Amino acid sequence: FLCSPDVAPVEEEPLFTNLDIFLFSLIVGLLIYWFLSRKKTEETIPEFKRLTPRETSFIEKMKKTNRNMVVFYGSQTGTAEEFCGRLSKDAQRYGMRGMSADPEEYDMSELPRLAEIDNSLAVFCMATYGEGDPTDNAQDFYDWMQENDEDLKGVNFAVFGLGNKTYEHFNAMGKYTDKRLEELGGKRIYDLGMGDDDGNLEEDFVSWKEQFWPAVCEHFGVEATGDDTSIRQYELVVPTDINMNKVYTGEMGRLKSFETQKPPFDAKNPYLATVAVNRQLNQSGDRHLMHIELDISGSKIRYDSGDHVAVYPVNDVSIVNRIGQILDADLDTVISLNNLDEESNKKHPFPCPTTYRTALTHYLDITNPPRTNVLFELAQYATDPKDQDTLRKMASASPEGKGLYQSWVLDAQRNILAVLEDMPSLHPTIDHLCELLPRLQARYYSIASSGKVYPTMVSICAVVVEFQTSTGRTFNGVATNWLKNKVVVTDNGHKATVPMYVRKSQFRLPFKASNPVVMIGPGTGIAPFMGFLQERGWMKEQGKDVGETILYFGCRRRNEDFLYQQELEEFEKAGVLTQLNVAFSRDQEGKVYVQHLLKKNKEHLWKLIHTDNAHLYICGDARNMARDVQNTFYDIAEEVGGLTHTQAVAYIKKLMTKGRYSLDVWS
């Protein structure tokens, strides 16, 4: 081509611009990354294929392992699980071969198939939780019993229920399981046992067990072996090559879960919440009442007013050290206790490998009085025959033995350390002691805040448990003393933390904000109502029509333990709290309690309940307060509503069924 002289010659453009090179490099890089990651994924797939799925058929497991007795547990705090373990362990002394099982881990619709196994038996240790509800792990089994009409012909069963007489629905779950299994055609081989935790649950279980085994022997034509020797369930393994990164240091489930926290957070994976506030609530007096705030920012934990917070406490270091000293043990030895039954789902009694120190500090209950089975198993280690006899007698079902266990262990509040100190000839091996002691359980507190107002903060209101025992020792509640000493920021700038998770509850404000609310919560029973008041205040700010909000609170003296006085008076000033009634029990000659104030306002209360669709909430002590308050409502229904006593009882029961009379109580 010829160019005209006034046109500049065009420079030849390069084949690839910088942008092209960049994009090309990026594509090549992504392709390499995809190829490598794909290869990595392909390499890991065979690993997953090699994993065997957990056996969900308890029938197949029983056949495979030659068992003819299965003991299921519905357990919230570990006691039913412990009783279940004791029964399955005892089985071999009575010609049976037992296994303990969590109904949540197995397909319970297979229960009719138990008849396929000769001379078989299913035992159920069922705890009742809340207001007559099943425990979390027994919920699916409960639903199955309600929804199915399977034929249980040929299925032999027995039930032991765990409950508390101070609650309205005493042993509801045990009673229902026993009745329903019979309705479905099952054969009851021994009467329903009902343990009462308000009395002596251990004694109730031992007495039932003492009659249950002879009934089993008679029904199946087997004989007791008469062998009372100790049966170990776990063997001690002391690893030689220890990788300390593989040793548990207090985690509940996943190793190193406290170092790398991953939601969701629950009982097996608690969240390490920072203690943001820890202040004393009472101005004076001999008790320590505290308000604690736990920071849950970034945890993705959600909660509602009325829910419970569970915290995992840590045992008193001085008790741990003293046990180690008495047993002449090196507490820092790394150990593993491995189940001798290789087919068991429960491989270890607590997370292993770990050290004795960690086990006694984080995993085992060393503060509560030991149960009779622990004393029985420990007896062999006493060098003084008198001590041996005493321990065995306390573990027996004889009236003398029961009386001795009640007075020497329970009434005297002797924990395992006190037993060892007061029986100098008793020197068990530390590994056997760790096998026998029950697990240290999480402690539950009613949350004292609203998740709508404080989404990143969970509040606890608690009283420190501390008293003198008849032996002159001081009994310190594990969790409350541990929480009391949680300094917000220590001298070295370290922030105190608490392993926790939230448990949902049915204790809920009414769906309609316009419904009146009557809250009765003396002492620390005020906790959930602080959350309710915060939420009612928040609703009011949103412009919602909020009904009457009335609180009945009780404490000893106005100038001593009027908890949250300032906050309550501010709620009253803002019109959130329409009526604040406080019973100061010791500020005058005659004792005044919340039920006396309820009686004073009986006409207004009856109008709220009967005409205005009010919701009633009671929180606190179940043994006396909740019962007295309920009786007061019977009286109000009779005196103002003109009902007979029978009608009044039925009326309150109907309110409960409708969810208008809610309880959050403890004993």
XYZ file of C-alpha atoms in Angstrom:
667
model
C 0.000 0.000 0.000
C 1.132 3.550 -0.688
C 0.588 6.085 2.007
C -0.157 9.684 1.248
C 2.590 11.906 2.564
C 0.348 13.633 5.144
C -0.687 10.341 6.898
C 1.642 9.006 9.614
C 2.673 5.341 9.219
C 0.638 2.965 11.556
C 2.747 1.008 14.079
C 2.121 -2.736 14.052
C 0.124 -3.849 17.196
C 1.538 -6.749 19.286
C -0.283 -10.073 19.011
C -1.193 -10.096 22.794
C -1.868 -7.088 24.991
C -0.976 -7.024 28.698
C -4.646 -7.619 29.531
C -4.706 -10.724 27.286
C -1.611 -12.111 29.000
C -3.146 -11.453 32.435
C -6.445 -13.147 31.531
C -4.650 -16.099 29.936
C -2.479 -16.562 33.098
C -5.565 -16.348 35.280
C -7.403 -19.015 33.257
C -4.366 -21.336 33.277
C -3.962 -20.793 37.047
C -7.633 -21.595 37.691
C -7.424 -24.724 35.518
C -4.365 -25.954 37.440
C -6.090 -25.205 40.802
C -9.273 -27.019 39.665
C -7.297 -30.015 38.442
C -5.269 -30.303 41.672
C -8.244 -29.819 43.986
C -10.255 -32.353 41.935
C -7.383 -34.816 42.237
C -7.224 -34.161 45.985
C -10.982 -34.757 46.311
C -10.729 -37.956 44.275
C -7.921 -39.135 46.531
C -9.971 -38.570 49.692
C -13.140 -40.280 48.421
C -11.893 -43.819 49.171
C -11.324 -42.728 52.816
C -15.047 -42.039 53.193
C -15.930 -45.293 51.486
C -13.901 -47.170 54.062
C -15.934 -45.714 56.955
C -18.498 -48.222 58.179
C -21.922 -46.716 58.936
C -23.014 -46.840 62.582
C -25.222 -49.837 63.304
C -28.787 -48.528 63.823
C -30.339 -51.961 64.335
C -30.100 -52.940 67.989
C -31.624 -56.322 67.058
C -28.804 -57.130 64.616
C -26.270 -55.918 67.162
C -27.779 -58.123 69.891
C -27.733 -61.154 67.572
C -24.173 -60.461 66.457
C -22.866 -60.050 70.016
C -25.042 -62.787 71.548
C -27.014 -60.481 73.903
C -30.530 -61.146 75.140
C -31.148 -58.028 77.264
C -31.137 -54.417 76.112
C -31.457 -51.481 78.525
C -32.587 -48.182 76.966
C -32.251 -44.856 78.746
C -34.047 -41.526 78.460
C -31.592 -39.252 80.249
C -31.186 -35.478 80.558
C -28.598 -35.196 83.316
C -26.898 -38.589 83.055
C -28.552 -40.392 86.006
C -30.852 -42.632 83.910
C -27.877 -43.456 81.671
C -25.862 -44.385 84.759
C -28.667 -46.644 86.111
C -28.959 -48.238 82.686
C -25.223 -49.018 82.662
C -25.485 -50.595 86.111
C -28.353 -52.876 85.035
C -26.607 -54.063 81.867
C -23.407 -54.692 83.870
C -25.361 -56.631 86.557
C -26.991 -58.826 83.894
C -24.126 -61.334 83.777
C -24.568 -61.981 87.521
C -28.095 -63.187 86.739
C -27.566 -65.399 83.735
C -28.355 -62.664 81.182
C -26.151 -60.842 78.668
C -26.954 -57.143 78.602
C -26.157 -54.049 76.578
C -27.086 -50.433 77.313
C -28.465 -48.320 74.482
C -29.402 -44.737 73.684
C -32.797 -44.828 71.875
C -31.660 -41.838 69.799
C -28.917 -43.955 68.205
C -31.116 -46.885 67.183
C -34.186 -47.560 65.073
C -36.817 -48.080 67.789
C -39.429 -49.264 65.278
C -37.541 -52.579 65.456
C -38.785 -53.214 69.004
C -41.357 -55.855 67.819
C -38.411 -57.872 66.402
C -37.052 -58.447 69.931
C -39.322 -61.530 70.002
C -36.917 -63.091 67.436
C -34.303 -63.444 70.211
C -34.944 -66.265 72.701
C -35.416 -65.315 76.373
C -35.007 -61.639 75.533
C -35.871 -58.601 77.597
C -36.010 -54.819 77.068
C -35.635 -52.576 80.116
C -36.325 -48.841 79.997
C -34.820 -46.332 82.476
C -36.877 -43.251 81.625
C -36.412 -39.833 83.206
C -39.161 -37.212 83.033
C -38.049 -33.750 82.033
C -39.761 -30.357 82.359
C -43.534 -30.531 82.548
C -43.958 -34.267 82.070
C -41.941 -34.331 78.838
C -39.543 -36.955 77.493
C -35.823 -36.196 77.636
C -34.230 -34.921 74.417
C -32.743 -38.313 73.514
C -36.086 -40.136 74.074
C -38.261 -37.717 72.084
C -38.276 -39.808 68.871
C -39.062 -43.004 70.809
C -41.921 -41.201 72.589
C -43.292 -40.014 69.226
C -43.044 -43.587 67.884
C -45.018 -44.946 70.862
C -47.713 -42.305 70.348
C -48.023 -42.651 66.589
C -47.707 -46.420 66.084
C -49.843 -49.460 66.875
C -47.156 -52.097 66.318
C -47.763 -55.534 67.828
C -45.317 -56.165 70.682
C -46.549 -59.728 71.318
C -43.631 -61.803 72.590
C -41.679 -58.717 73.763
C -40.794 -58.841 77.473
C -40.230 -55.503 79.190
C -39.737 -53.675 82.494
C -39.611 -49.938 83.246
C -37.913 -47.838 85.922
C -38.917 -44.170 85.929
C -36.889 -41.274 87.328
C -38.873 -38.278 88.531
C -39.401 -35.757 91.294
C -42.545 -35.595 93.458
C -42.384 -31.811 93.731
C -43.324 -31.562 90.048
C -46.896 -31.691 88.794
C -46.300 -34.579 86.349
C -44.371 -36.964 88.590
C -42.718 -39.730 86.548
C -45.000 -39.080 83.567
C -42.546 -40.599 81.081
C -41.991 -43.803 83.091
C -45.745 -44.247 83.593
C -46.516 -43.635 79.924
C -43.807 -46.034 78.637
C -44.966 -48.790 81.015
C -48.660 -48.346 80.104
C -48.091 -47.973 76.347
C -45.806 -51.023 75.971
C -48.491 -53.145 77.647
C -51.230 -51.663 75.421
C -49.167 -52.657 72.375
C -49.093 -56.281 73.562
C -45.782 -56.369 75.434
C -45.421 -58.551 78.539
C -44.428 -56.755 81.738
C -42.129 -59.047 83.700
C -41.811 -56.752 86.721
C -43.742 -53.776 88.104
C -42.987 -50.198 87.145
C -40.358 -48.693 89.462
C -40.684 -45.006 90.331
C -37.665 -43.139 91.643
C -38.197 -39.847 93.464
C -35.301 -37.388 93.323
C -36.975 -35.256 95.997
C -36.532 -38.217 98.365
C -33.778 -40.746 97.775
C -33.543 -41.735 94.118
C -30.615 -44.085 94.738
C -32.513 -46.003 97.433
C -35.593 -46.261 95.185
C -33.485 -47.723 92.374
C -31.611 -50.193 94.614
C -34.900 -51.397 96.187
C -36.522 -51.866 92.753
C -33.430 -53.635 91.380
C -33.369 -55.974 94.380
C -36.848 -57.278 93.423
C -36.420 -56.955 89.662
C -33.593 -59.493 89.312
C -35.376 -62.358 91.140
C -38.394 -61.693 88.873
C -36.085 -61.965 85.813
C -34.599 -65.239 87.119
C -38.052 -66.686 87.761
C -39.475 -65.615 84.382
C -36.585 -66.926 82.286
C -35.741 -69.904 84.480
C -32.173 -68.705 85.048
C -30.181 -68.596 88.279
C -28.093 -65.905 89.893
C -24.411 -66.847 89.686
C -23.855 -65.691 93.261
C -20.679 -64.033 92.013
C -20.398 -60.607 93.628
C -16.873 -59.867 92.466
C -16.158 -56.552 90.821
C -16.607 -56.473 87.064
C -14.427 -53.969 85.229
C -15.999 -52.361 82.187
C -12.903 -50.509 80.958
C -9.231 -51.389 80.764
C -6.450 -48.933 81.538
C -4.057 -48.181 78.686
C -1.052 -45.918 79.317
C 0.268 -44.888 75.877
C 4.057 -44.875 75.498
C 4.478 -42.543 72.511
C 2.346 -39.527 73.360
C 1.481 -36.776 70.923
C 0.162 -34.069 73.269
C -1.864 -32.588 70.383
C -4.007 -35.723 70.485
C -4.704 -35.499 74.241
C -8.046 -34.102 75.478
C -7.769 -31.125 77.821
C -11.441 -30.597 78.745
C -13.220 -30.623 75.373
C -16.665 -32.270 75.360
C -16.528 -33.751 71.873
C -14.149 -32.720 69.104
C -10.466 -32.515 70.032
C -9.165 -28.905 70.050
C -12.754 -27.615 69.736
C -11.964 -24.818 72.221
C -9.058 -23.641 70.045
C -10.943 -23.690 66.727
C -14.601 -22.978 67.434
C -17.094 -24.058 64.772
C -20.872 -23.612 64.965
C -23.474 -24.974 65.569
C -22.913 -25.021 69.319
C -24.613 -27.636 71.493
C -24.008 -30.096 74.359
C -21.178 -31.854 72.508
C -19.741 -28.640 71.076
C -20.130 -25.789 73.605
C -19.182 -22.202 72.795
C -16.450 -20.505 74.847
C -18.244 -17.302 75.795
C -16.309 -14.398 77.304
C -17.454 -13.137 80.714
C -18.348 -9.485 80.075
C -19.967 -8.658 83.454
C -19.820 -10.333 86.884
C -21.391 -8.258 89.651
C -22.891 -8.961 93.055
C -26.617 -8.197 93.197
C -27.276 -8.168 96.957
C -26.201 -5.234 99.086
C -25.630 -7.277 102.279
C -26.476 -10.577 103.996
C -24.634 -13.882 104.239
C -25.308 -15.024 100.665
C -23.715 -14.062 97.356
C -26.218 -13.382 94.556
C -24.683 -12.569 91.202
C -25.494 -11.252 87.749
C -23.235 -12.559 84.982
C -23.234 -11.575 81.318
C -21.725 -13.881 78.691
C -20.681 -12.394 75.352
C -21.866 -14.582 72.447
C -20.894 -12.179 69.607
C -20.019 -14.036 66.426
C -21.229 -17.409 67.719
C -24.439 -17.445 65.629
C -26.241 -18.543 68.823
C -29.857 -17.309 68.927
C -32.048 -17.359 72.006
C -35.512 -16.280 73.149
C -36.700 -14.966 76.501
C -37.417 -17.964 78.723
C -34.709 -20.231 77.255
C -32.017 -21.854 79.415
C -28.257 -21.464 79.215
C -26.184 -24.566 80.000
C -22.680 -24.058 81.354
C -19.965 -26.685 81.826
C -18.293 -26.037 85.192
C -14.829 -27.067 86.381
C -14.165 -28.860 89.686
C -12.299 -27.282 92.612
C -8.552 -27.762 91.987
C -7.853 -28.314 95.700
C -10.226 -31.344 95.790
C -8.581 -32.780 92.647
C -5.082 -32.391 94.138
C -6.121 -33.920 97.471
C -7.590 -37.016 95.743
C -4.310 -37.427 93.833
C -2.353 -37.056 97.081
C -4.428 -39.642 99.014
C -4.226 -42.154 96.144
C -0.535 -41.439 95.651
C -1.110 -40.899 91.935
C 0.701 -38.841 89.313
C -2.224 -36.801 88.039
C -0.387 -35.749 84.883
C -0.100 -39.317 83.552
C -1.738 -39.577 80.115
C -4.207 -42.469 80.087
C -6.990 -44.029 78.074
C -9.815 -46.123 79.541
C -10.993 -48.429 76.748
C -14.270 -50.358 76.812
C -13.670 -54.112 77.131
C -16.831 -54.617 75.077
C -15.482 -53.745 71.648
C -18.997 -53.685 70.145
C -20.173 -50.942 72.511
C -20.932 -47.511 71.030
C -19.447 -45.993 74.180
C -15.721 -46.524 73.690
C -14.590 -44.539 76.767
C -16.284 -43.274 79.985
C -15.069 -39.740 79.101
C -12.963 -38.257 76.246
C -9.683 -40.194 75.936
C -6.707 -40.059 75.870
C -6.451 -37.514 78.665
C -4.732 -37.091 82.026
C -6.104 -38.074 85.435
C -5.973 -34.369 86.292
C -8.166 -33.396 83.334
C -10.595 -36.260 84.019
C -11.026 -35.249 87.690
C -11.187 -31.534 86.838
C -13.453 -31.471 83.773
C -15.155 -34.812 83.258
C -16.035 -36.457 86.586
C -18.423 -35.541 89.398
C -16.275 -35.450 92.540
C -18.471 -33.097 94.601
C -21.782 -34.968 94.998
C -22.114 -37.957 97.362
C -21.141 -41.203 95.544
C -23.879 -43.694 94.668
C -24.086 -47.140 96.289
C -22.609 -49.001 93.300
C -19.403 -46.933 93.649
C -19.137 -47.850 97.336
C -19.734 -51.534 96.546
C -16.998 -51.631 93.884
C -14.550 -49.708 96.109
C -15.037 -52.039 99.096
C -12.470 -54.539 97.730
C -9.737 -51.889 98.126
C -10.274 -51.391 101.891
C -7.577 -53.176 103.903
C -9.635 -52.994 107.120
C -12.371 -55.713 107.063
C -14.664 -53.379 109.063
C -14.472 -50.721 106.333
C -15.140 -53.398 103.702
C -18.266 -54.527 105.565
C -19.486 -50.958 106.055
C -19.127 -50.111 102.364
C -20.858 -53.325 101.251
C -23.627 -52.856 103.811
C -24.335 -49.311 102.551
C -24.614 -50.718 99.011
C -27.142 -53.383 100.076
C -30.930 -53.180 100.078
C -31.214 -54.081 103.777
C -33.014 -51.499 105.977
C -29.866 -51.149 108.113
C -27.686 -50.589 105.024
C -30.106 -48.043 103.543
C -30.231 -46.160 106.841
C -26.436 -46.085 107.088
C -26.055 -44.844 103.485
C -28.670 -42.138 104.156
C -27.011 -40.868 107.343
C -23.285 -41.421 106.645
C -23.219 -40.443 102.956
C -26.295 -38.390 101.974
C -27.194 -36.474 105.144
C -23.513 -35.799 105.894
C -22.967 -34.711 102.233
C -19.800 -36.808 102.005
C -18.246 -36.573 98.561
C -15.675 -39.108 97.308
C -12.815 -37.166 98.926
C -14.584 -37.178 102.319
C -15.193 -40.945 101.992
C -11.469 -41.514 101.300
C -10.434 -39.204 104.165
C -12.818 -40.804 106.679
C -11.863 -44.370 105.707
C -8.045 -44.319 105.836
C -7.793 -48.030 104.911
C -9.526 -47.379 101.572
C -6.973 -47.064 98.743
C -8.554 -47.772 95.354
C -6.580 -47.548 92.124
C -7.164 -44.160 90.553
C -8.125 -45.637 87.171
C -10.908 -47.766 88.725
C -12.161 -44.740 90.662
C -12.276 -42.715 87.428
C -14.220 -45.536 85.754
C -16.815 -45.577 88.551
C -17.467 -41.875 89.114
C -20.372 -40.358 87.139
C -19.827 -37.642 84.536
C -19.801 -34.001 85.613
C -22.974 -32.544 84.103
C -23.743 -29.147 82.588
C -25.698 -26.794 84.874
C -28.802 -25.012 83.532
C -29.858 -21.454 84.333
C -32.941 -19.522 83.198
C -31.647 -16.750 80.937
C -32.108 -13.315 82.533
C -32.199 -11.300 79.296
C -34.070 -10.954 75.997
C -32.509 -12.131 72.740
C -34.398 -9.395 70.879
C -32.928 -6.621 73.035
C -29.506 -8.187 73.725
C -28.780 -10.570 70.821
C -25.044 -10.810 71.629
C -25.341 -11.225 75.394
C -26.733 -13.996 77.632
C -27.383 -13.083 81.274
C -27.369 -15.397 84.302
C -28.795 -14.654 87.750
C -27.661 -17.157 90.410
C -27.000 -17.630 94.108
C -23.705 -19.162 95.251
C -24.283 -22.521 96.981
C -22.193 -22.824 100.137
C -22.988 -24.431 103.519
C -21.463 -26.340 106.438
C -22.003 -30.110 106.576
C -22.445 -32.188 109.736
C -18.820 -33.370 109.426
C -17.593 -29.758 109.734
C -16.636 -29.493 106.061
C -17.780 -26.717 103.736
C -19.889 -27.828 100.785
C -19.308 -25.579 97.773
C -21.627 -25.840 94.783
C -19.432 -26.647 91.766
C -20.857 -24.290 89.160
C -21.845 -21.264 91.258
C -18.485 -21.042 93.079
C -16.649 -21.466 89.775
C -18.780 -18.716 88.167
C -18.359 -16.411 91.180
C -14.577 -16.492 90.683
C -14.741 -15.647 86.974
C -12.955 -12.294 86.971
C -13.857 -10.314 83.823
C -10.223 -9.461 83.008
C -7.367 -10.987 85.006
C -4.144 -9.180 85.974
C -2.340 -10.512 82.885
C -5.143 -9.257 80.611
C -6.589 -12.742 80.068
C -10.383 -12.744 79.578
C -12.371 -15.324 81.555
C -14.447 -17.741 79.468
C -17.309 -20.159 80.091
C -18.177 -23.189 77.870
C -21.910 -22.841 77.194
C -24.820 -23.542 74.857
C -28.506 -22.589 74.784
C -31.350 -25.037 75.392
C -34.789 -24.079 74.077
C -37.723 -24.069 76.488
C -41.532 -23.835 76.361
C -41.503 -20.906 78.809
C -42.683 -18.247 76.338
C -44.424 -14.870 76.362
C -47.931 -14.975 74.815
C -48.083 -14.734 71.014
C -50.376 -11.705 71.331
C -48.595 -8.838 73.095
C -52.003 -7.466 74.224
C -52.522 -10.489 76.536
C -51.943 -9.569 80.198
C -48.968 -11.278 81.850
C -48.660 -12.190 85.554
C -45.122 -13.228 86.582
C -44.343 -14.808 89.962
C -40.633 -15.221 90.705
C -39.129 -14.863 94.189
C -35.336 -14.853 94.643
C -33.362 -15.907 91.555
C -36.720 -17.008 90.095
C -36.855 -13.438 88.774
C -34.296 -14.380 86.079
C -36.552 -15.133 83.060
C -38.823 -12.211 83.953
C -35.992 -9.737 83.426
C -35.942 -11.038 79.846
C -39.753 -10.845 79.619
C -39.748 -7.223 80.833
C -37.003 -6.215 78.398
C -39.020 -7.784 75.584
C -42.355 -6.179 76.620
C -40.512 -2.830 76.752
C -39.095 -3.452 73.258
C -42.601 -4.297 71.959
C -43.947 -1.086 73.476
C -41.219 0.891 71.671
C -42.281 -0.795 68.403
C -45.710 0.742 68.962
C -47.436 -2.554 69.784
C -50.445 -2.744 72.082
C -48.892 -4.375 75.186
C -51.230 -5.748 77.844
C -50.921 -5.435 81.614
C -47.545 -6.705 82.879
C -47.542 -7.622 86.577
C -44.665 -8.955 88.676
C -44.734 -10.646 92.082
C -41.210 -10.788 93.483
C -40.026 -11.940 96.904
C -36.815 -11.599 98.904
C -35.661 -11.434 102.521
C -35.208 -7.701 103.112
C -35.571 -4.518 101.029
C -32.065 -3.304 101.908
C -30.415 -6.721 101.553
C -31.473 -8.711 98.483
C -34.024 -6.729 96.453
C -32.557 -8.021 93.162
C -32.585 -5.671 90.151
C -34.379 -2.998 92.235
C -33.190 -0.093 90.073
C -34.072 -1.824 86.783
C -37.525 -2.851 88.050
C -38.329 0.653 89.260
C -37.259 2.029 85.856
C -39.536 -0.485 84.076
C -42.350 0.698 86.367
C -41.628 4.370 85.623
C -41.636 3.669 81.869
C -45.034 1.951 82.132
C -43.605 -1.405 80.984
C -44.262 -2.911 84.426
C -47.830 -1.958 85.299
C -47.692 -3.394 88.811
C -44.682 -4.320 90.978
C -45.523 -6.355 94.098
C -42.641 -7.252 96.416
C -42.882 -9.545 99.457
C -40.079 -8.868 101.962
C -40.262 -12.013 104.082
C -38.163 -10.779 107.022
C -38.768 -7.024 107.161
C -41.643 -7.416 109.648
C -42.650 -9.730 112.485
C -44.753 -12.175 110.473
C -43.260 -13.781 107.339
C -44.737 -12.429 104.094
C -44.382 -14.432 100.861
C -45.576 -13.919 97.273
C -48.676 -16.079 97.837
C -49.862 -13.646 100.557
C -49.694 -10.755 98.089
C -51.533 -12.809 95.447
C -54.338 -13.398 97.962
C -54.529 -9.633 98.640
C -55.143 -8.903 94.952
C -57.438 -11.869 94.324
C -60.335 -9.967 92.656
C -58.061 -8.252 90.131
C -56.168 -11.504 89.456
C -59.372 -13.481 88.872
C -60.603 -10.846 86.400
C -57.267 -11.027 84.519
C -57.372 -14.830 84.402
C -61.070 -15.461 83.823
C -62.055 -12.480 81.667
C -58.910 -10.975 80.126
C -57.126 -14.184 79.003
C -54.015 -13.505 81.138
C -50.969 -15.810 81.043
C -49.460 -16.890 84.376
C -45.753 -17.674 84.848
C -44.111 -19.175 87.934
C -40.334 -19.510 88.293
C -38.209 -20.668 91.239
C -38.387 -23.293 93.977
C -40.624 -26.257 93.120
C -40.759 -27.870 96.550
C -42.529 -25.093 98.473
C -43.096 -21.882 96.517
C -44.592 -23.313 93.301
C -46.884 -25.615 95.271
C -48.022 -22.805 97.615
C -48.676 -20.474 94.671
C -50.736 -23.154 92.902
C -52.791 -23.740 96.062
C -53.356 -19.964 96.276
C -54.758 -19.949 92.734
C -57.100 -22.805 93.726
C -58.263 -20.637 96.654
C -58.789 -17.591 94.389
C -60.833 -19.693 91.915
C -62.974 -20.935 94.828
C -63.350 -17.649 96.742
C -63.801 -15.224 93.832
C -64.858 -17.532 91.001
C -67.285 -19.534 93.135
C -65.854 -22.897 92.048
C -65.680 -26.034 94.180
C -62.186 -27.301 95.027
C -62.452 -30.064 92.387
C -63.546 -27.498 89.768
C -60.733 -25.130 90.768
C -58.105 -27.893 90.324
C -59.577 -28.771 86.915
C -59.662 -25.057 85.953
C -55.942 -24.534 86.672
C -55.106 -27.823 84.911
C -56.956 -26.539 81.837
C -54.907 -23.306 81.935
C -51.747 -25.464 81.954
C -52.971 -27.492 78.968
C -53.719 -24.275 77.062
C -50.223 -22.944 77.818
C -51.574 -20.140 80.020
C -50.065 -21.439 83.281
C -46.335 -22.053 82.751
C -43.705 -23.283 85.188
C -39.916 -22.999 85.166
C -39.068 -24.557 88.515
C -36.291 -26.510 90.217
C -35.915 -28.363 93.516
